[in-house]
XYZ file of C-alpha atoms in Angstrom:
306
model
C -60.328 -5.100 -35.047
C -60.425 -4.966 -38.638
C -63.301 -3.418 -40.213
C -64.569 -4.087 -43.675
C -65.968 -1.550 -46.145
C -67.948 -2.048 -49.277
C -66.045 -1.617 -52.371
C -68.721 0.910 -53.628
C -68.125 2.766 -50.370
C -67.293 6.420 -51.627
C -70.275 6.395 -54.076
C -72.404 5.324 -51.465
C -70.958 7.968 -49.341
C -71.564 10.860 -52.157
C -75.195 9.816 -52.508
C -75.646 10.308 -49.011
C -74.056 13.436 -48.546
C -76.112 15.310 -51.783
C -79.075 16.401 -48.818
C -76.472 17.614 -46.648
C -74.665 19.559 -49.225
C -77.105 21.346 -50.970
C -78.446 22.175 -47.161
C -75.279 24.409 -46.634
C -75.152 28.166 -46.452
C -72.074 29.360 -47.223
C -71.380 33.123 -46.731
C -69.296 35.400 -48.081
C -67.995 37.135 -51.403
C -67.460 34.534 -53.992
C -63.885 34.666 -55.595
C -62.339 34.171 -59.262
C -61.482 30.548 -60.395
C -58.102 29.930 -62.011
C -58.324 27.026 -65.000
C -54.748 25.455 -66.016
C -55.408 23.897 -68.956
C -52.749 22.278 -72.047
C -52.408 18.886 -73.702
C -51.916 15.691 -71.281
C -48.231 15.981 -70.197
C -47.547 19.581 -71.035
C -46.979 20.562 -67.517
C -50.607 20.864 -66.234
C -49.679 19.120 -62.740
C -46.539 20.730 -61.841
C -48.113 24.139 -62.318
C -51.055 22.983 -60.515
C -48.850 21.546 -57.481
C -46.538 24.837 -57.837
C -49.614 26.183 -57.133
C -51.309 24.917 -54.172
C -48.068 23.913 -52.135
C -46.492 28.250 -53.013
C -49.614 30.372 -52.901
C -52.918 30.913 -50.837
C -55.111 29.431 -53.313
C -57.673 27.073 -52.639
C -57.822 23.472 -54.580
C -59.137 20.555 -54.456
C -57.065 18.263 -53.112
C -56.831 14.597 -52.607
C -58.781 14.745 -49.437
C -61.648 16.598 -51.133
C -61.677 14.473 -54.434
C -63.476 11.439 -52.401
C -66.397 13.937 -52.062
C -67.440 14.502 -55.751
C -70.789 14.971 -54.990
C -71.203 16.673 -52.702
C -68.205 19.331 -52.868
C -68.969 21.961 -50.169
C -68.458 19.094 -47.678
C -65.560 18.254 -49.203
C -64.114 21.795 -49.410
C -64.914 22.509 -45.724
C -63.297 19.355 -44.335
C -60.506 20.124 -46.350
C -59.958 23.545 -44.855
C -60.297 22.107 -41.326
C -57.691 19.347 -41.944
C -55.198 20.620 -44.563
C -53.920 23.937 -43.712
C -50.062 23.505 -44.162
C -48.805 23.739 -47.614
C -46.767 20.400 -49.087
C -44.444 20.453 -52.985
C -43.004 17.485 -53.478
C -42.953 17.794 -57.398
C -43.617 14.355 -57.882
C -46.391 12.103 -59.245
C -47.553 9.010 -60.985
C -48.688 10.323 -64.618
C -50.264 13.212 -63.426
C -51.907 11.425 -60.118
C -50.135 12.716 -56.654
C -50.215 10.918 -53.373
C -50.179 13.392 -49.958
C -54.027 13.929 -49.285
C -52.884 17.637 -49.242
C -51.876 17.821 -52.951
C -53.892 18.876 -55.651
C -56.274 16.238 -57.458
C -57.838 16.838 -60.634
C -61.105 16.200 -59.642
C -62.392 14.352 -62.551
C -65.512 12.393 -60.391
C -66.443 16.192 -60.018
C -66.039 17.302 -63.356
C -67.154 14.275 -65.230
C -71.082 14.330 -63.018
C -71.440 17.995 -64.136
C -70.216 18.062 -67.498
C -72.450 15.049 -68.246
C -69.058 13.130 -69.639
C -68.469 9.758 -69.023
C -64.715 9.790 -70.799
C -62.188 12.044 -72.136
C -64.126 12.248 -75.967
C -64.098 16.125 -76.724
C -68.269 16.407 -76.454
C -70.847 17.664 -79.228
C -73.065 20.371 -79.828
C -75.648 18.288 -78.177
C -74.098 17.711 -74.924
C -72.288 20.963 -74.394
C -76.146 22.689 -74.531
C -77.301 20.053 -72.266
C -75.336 21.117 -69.388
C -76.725 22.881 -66.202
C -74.249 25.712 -66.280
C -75.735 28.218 -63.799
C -75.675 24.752 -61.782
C -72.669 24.611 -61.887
C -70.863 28.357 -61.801
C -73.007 28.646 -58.519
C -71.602 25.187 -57.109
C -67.819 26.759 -57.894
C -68.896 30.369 -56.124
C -70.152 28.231 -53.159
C -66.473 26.335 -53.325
C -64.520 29.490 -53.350
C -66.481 30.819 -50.620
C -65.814 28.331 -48.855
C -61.773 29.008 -48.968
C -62.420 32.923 -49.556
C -59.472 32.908 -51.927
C -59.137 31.977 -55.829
C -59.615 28.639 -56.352
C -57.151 26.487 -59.106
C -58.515 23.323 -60.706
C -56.542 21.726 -63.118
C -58.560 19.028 -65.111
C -58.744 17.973 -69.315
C -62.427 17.938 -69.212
C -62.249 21.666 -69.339
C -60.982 23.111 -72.209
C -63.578 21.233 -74.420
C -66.022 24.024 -72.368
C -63.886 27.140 -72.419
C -66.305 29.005 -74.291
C -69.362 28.003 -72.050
C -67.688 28.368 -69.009
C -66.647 31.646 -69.368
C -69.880 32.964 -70.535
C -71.174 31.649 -66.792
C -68.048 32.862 -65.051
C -66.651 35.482 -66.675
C -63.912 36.560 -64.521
C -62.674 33.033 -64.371
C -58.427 33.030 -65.496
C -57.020 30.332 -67.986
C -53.618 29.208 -67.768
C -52.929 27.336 -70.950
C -49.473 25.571 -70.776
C -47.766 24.145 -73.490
C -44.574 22.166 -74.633
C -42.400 21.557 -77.549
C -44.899 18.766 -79.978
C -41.925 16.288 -79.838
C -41.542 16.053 -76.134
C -45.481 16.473 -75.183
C -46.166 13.772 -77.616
C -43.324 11.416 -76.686
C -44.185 11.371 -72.920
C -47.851 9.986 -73.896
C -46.359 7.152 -75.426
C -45.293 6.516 -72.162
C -48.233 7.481 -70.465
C -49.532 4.856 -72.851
C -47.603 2.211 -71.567
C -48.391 3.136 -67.958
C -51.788 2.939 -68.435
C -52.210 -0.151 -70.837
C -48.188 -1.543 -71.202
C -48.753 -0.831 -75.036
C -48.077 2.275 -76.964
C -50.883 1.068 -79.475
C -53.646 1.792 -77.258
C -55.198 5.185 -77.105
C -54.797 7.508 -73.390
C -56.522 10.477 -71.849
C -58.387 13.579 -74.135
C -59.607 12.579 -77.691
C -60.118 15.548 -79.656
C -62.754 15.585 -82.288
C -60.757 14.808 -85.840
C -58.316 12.281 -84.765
C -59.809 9.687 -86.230
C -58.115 11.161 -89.536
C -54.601 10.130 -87.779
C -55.709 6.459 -86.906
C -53.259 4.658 -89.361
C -51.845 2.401 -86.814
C -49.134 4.687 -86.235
C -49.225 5.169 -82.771
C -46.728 8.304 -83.171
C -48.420 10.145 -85.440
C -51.456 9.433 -83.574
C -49.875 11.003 -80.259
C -48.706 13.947 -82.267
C -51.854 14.252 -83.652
C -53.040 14.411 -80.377
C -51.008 16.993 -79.278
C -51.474 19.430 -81.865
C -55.551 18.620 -82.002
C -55.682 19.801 -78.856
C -53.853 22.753 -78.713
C -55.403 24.173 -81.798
C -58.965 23.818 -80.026
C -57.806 25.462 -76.974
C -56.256 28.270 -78.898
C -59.468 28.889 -81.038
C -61.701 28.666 -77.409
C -59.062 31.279 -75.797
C -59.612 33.993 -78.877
C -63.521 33.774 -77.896
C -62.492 35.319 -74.017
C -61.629 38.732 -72.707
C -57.477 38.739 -73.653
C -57.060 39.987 -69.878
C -58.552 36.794 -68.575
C -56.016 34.214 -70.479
C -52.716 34.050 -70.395
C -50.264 31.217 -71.853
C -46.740 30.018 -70.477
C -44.454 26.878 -71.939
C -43.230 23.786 -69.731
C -39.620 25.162 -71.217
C -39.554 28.383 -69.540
C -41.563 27.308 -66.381
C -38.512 24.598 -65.689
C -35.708 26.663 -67.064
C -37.090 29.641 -64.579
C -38.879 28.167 -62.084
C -38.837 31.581 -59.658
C -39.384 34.494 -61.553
C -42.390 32.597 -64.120
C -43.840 31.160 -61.299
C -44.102 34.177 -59.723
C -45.392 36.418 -62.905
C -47.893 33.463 -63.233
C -49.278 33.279 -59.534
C -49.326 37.489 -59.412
C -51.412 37.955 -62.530
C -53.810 34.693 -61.200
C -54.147 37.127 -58.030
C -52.709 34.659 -55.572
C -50.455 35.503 -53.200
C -47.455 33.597 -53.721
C -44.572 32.404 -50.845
C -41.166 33.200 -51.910
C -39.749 30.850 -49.528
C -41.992 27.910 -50.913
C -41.438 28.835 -54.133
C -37.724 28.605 -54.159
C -37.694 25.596 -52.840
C -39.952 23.990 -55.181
C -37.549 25.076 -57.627
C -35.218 22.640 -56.008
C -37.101 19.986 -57.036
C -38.266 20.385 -61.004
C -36.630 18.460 -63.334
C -36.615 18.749 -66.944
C -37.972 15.183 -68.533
C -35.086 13.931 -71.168
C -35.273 11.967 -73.864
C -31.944 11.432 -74.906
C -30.712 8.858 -77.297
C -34.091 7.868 -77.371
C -34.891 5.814 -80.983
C -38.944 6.073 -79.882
C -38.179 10.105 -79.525
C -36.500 9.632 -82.755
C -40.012 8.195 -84.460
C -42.446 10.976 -82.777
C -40.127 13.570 -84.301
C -40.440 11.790 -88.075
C -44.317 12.029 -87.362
C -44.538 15.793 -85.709
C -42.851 15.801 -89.551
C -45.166 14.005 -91.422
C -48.105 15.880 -89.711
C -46.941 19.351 -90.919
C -47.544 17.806 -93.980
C -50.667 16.243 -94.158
C-alpha cells in the first residue's frame, strides 16, 4: 500500500508538536553551545561534520531538522535513533544526506530570529527578537544531549553580539579562506543554485549594494570580504577566551592535529580514531587553470582599491 502525504506535511507536523514541546521537562545542567561561523564556502560544513561524526558533541542533525518547531522533540528522537557517529566529508553545497549528519537548521533559526532570508537584519529586527526565548530553548537542547552542542548556520553571525550577551559562555569558531578561493566557489554555488553566476546566493551583508555593477566577481568578492569584516568587528565585542579563529588552509593541510586543538578548546571530547580517518577523506577544492578564478582574482584586486 502506498500512502500519500500532504505536501505541507512537516509544517503541519511542527504546528502540532509546539503543545507537546513546550510541555517537556528536561533535567539536568545545561551545557555551552559551540557557533562555527565564516563566509558561505569557507569551510563551515566540513568543520561542522568533523565535528559531529569525531567528537561527543551534540547537533542537530538531519533527523532533527524536520522538527523546527518544536526542537526538544526533535533532539530527543534524535538521541534515541542516532547514536553511532558517520564522516563521509561530502555534501551538496553545504547540504549533507545521512539523517545522522549535521544540518544547519535554518527552519530553526530563521522562526526565532524573525528572518525570512539571508539579508544581514536592522536595528529594528535584531531588538525585536525574544532572546531569553531563545537562550532557554538552546539550554533545554543541550540538556537534552548533556554535552556541548555545535550548530553551524549563516543566520548567526549577523547576532553575535546579542547572542552572547544571552549566552555568554557560548564558543565561536570563525573559519576563514583565502578571498580568491572563498569567492570563486560561490560563483559556483551560484550556478548550483540558479545555473547563472549573475544571480545573487546565500548571506547579503548590509553595503553590498555599493558592489552591484553587474560584475558578478566583484560582487562575490565583495561578499566575501563584507562578511568577514562584520564578523570580525562582532568577535572584538566578546570575551577573547570565548572566540577563536582557524583557516580552511590549515584545517585541510592538517587535518589531525587542528582538528584536535579546535575540538579540545570547544571542550568536546574528540575520537582519535574517527578523526584520522576523516582525514582520509578532505580534499583541498582546486581551481587550476581556471580563466573564471582568473577574473575573481582581478576583482579581490579591484576591491582593495575601491
Amino acid at each position: 500500500m502506498v500512502i500519500k502525504m500532504k505536501s505541507n506535511f512537516l509544517e503541519v507536523m511542527n504546528k502540532q508538536l509546539i503543545g507537546l514541546d513546550n510541555q517537556l521537562e528536561i533535567s539536568g545542567d545545561a551545557k555551552h553551545n559551540i557557533f562555527i561561523i565564516g563566509a558561505p564556502r569557507s569551510g563551515t560544513t566540513l568543520l561542522s561534520q568533523l565535528f559531529s561524526g569525531c567528537t561527543n558533541a551534540g547537533y542537530p542533525n538531519n533527523l532533527m531538522s524536520s522538527f523546527w518547531n518544536a526542537p526538544i522533540t526533535g533532539a530527543l528522537l534524535s538521541t534515541r535513533w542516532t547514536e553511532d557517529k558517520i564522516f563521509t566529508g561530502n555534501s551538496n553545497f553545504g547540504q549533507t544526506s545521512d539523517y545522522r549528519e549535521p544540518h544547519e537548521f535554518g527552519a530553526f533559526w530563521r522562526s526565532n530570529l524573525l528572518m525570512d532570508g539571508m539579508e544581514q537584519p536592522d536595528d529594528i529586527l535584531t531588538e525585536s527578537i525574544k532572546w531569553n526565548h531563545l537562550a532557554n530553548t538552546l539550554k533545554d537542547i543541550s540538556r537534552v544531549f548533556s554535552v556541548p552542542v555545535v550548530y553551524k548556520a549563516f543566520h548567526l553571525a549577523w547576532f553575535i553580539r546579542e547572542i552572547s550577551k544571552a549566552l555568554p559562555d557560548s564558543k565561536w569558531i570563525w573559519i576563514t579562506r583565502n578571498t580568491v578561493d572563498n569567492a570563486r566557489s560561490l560563483l559556483d554555488l551560484r550556478r548550483h543554485m540558479h545555473n547563472d553566476i549573475n544571480k545573487w546566493a546565500s548571506s547579503k551583508p548590509i553595503g553590498i549594494e555599493k558592489y552591484f555593477v553587474k560584475n558578478p566577481y566583484l560582487e562575490v568578492v565583495a561578499q566575501v570580504e563584507l562578511i568577514n569584516q562584520w564578523i570580525d568587528s562582532q568577535l572584538k565585542t566578546v570575551n577573547k577566551d570565548n572566540w577563536l579563529s582557524l583557516s580552511l588552509e590549515s584545517l585541510v593541510a592538517n587535518p589531525i592535529d587542528t582538528f584536535e586543538k579546535v575540538s579540545t578548546w570547544s571542550g568536546v571530547k574528540a575520537v582519535d580514531e574517527n578523526i584520522k580517518l576523516a582525514a582520509k577523506n578532505i580534499q583541498p577544492e582546486k581551481f587550476e587553470n581556471d580563466l573564471e578564478y582568473q577574473k575573481v582574482k582581478g576583482a579581490y584586486e579591484s576591491f582593495l582599491k575601491i
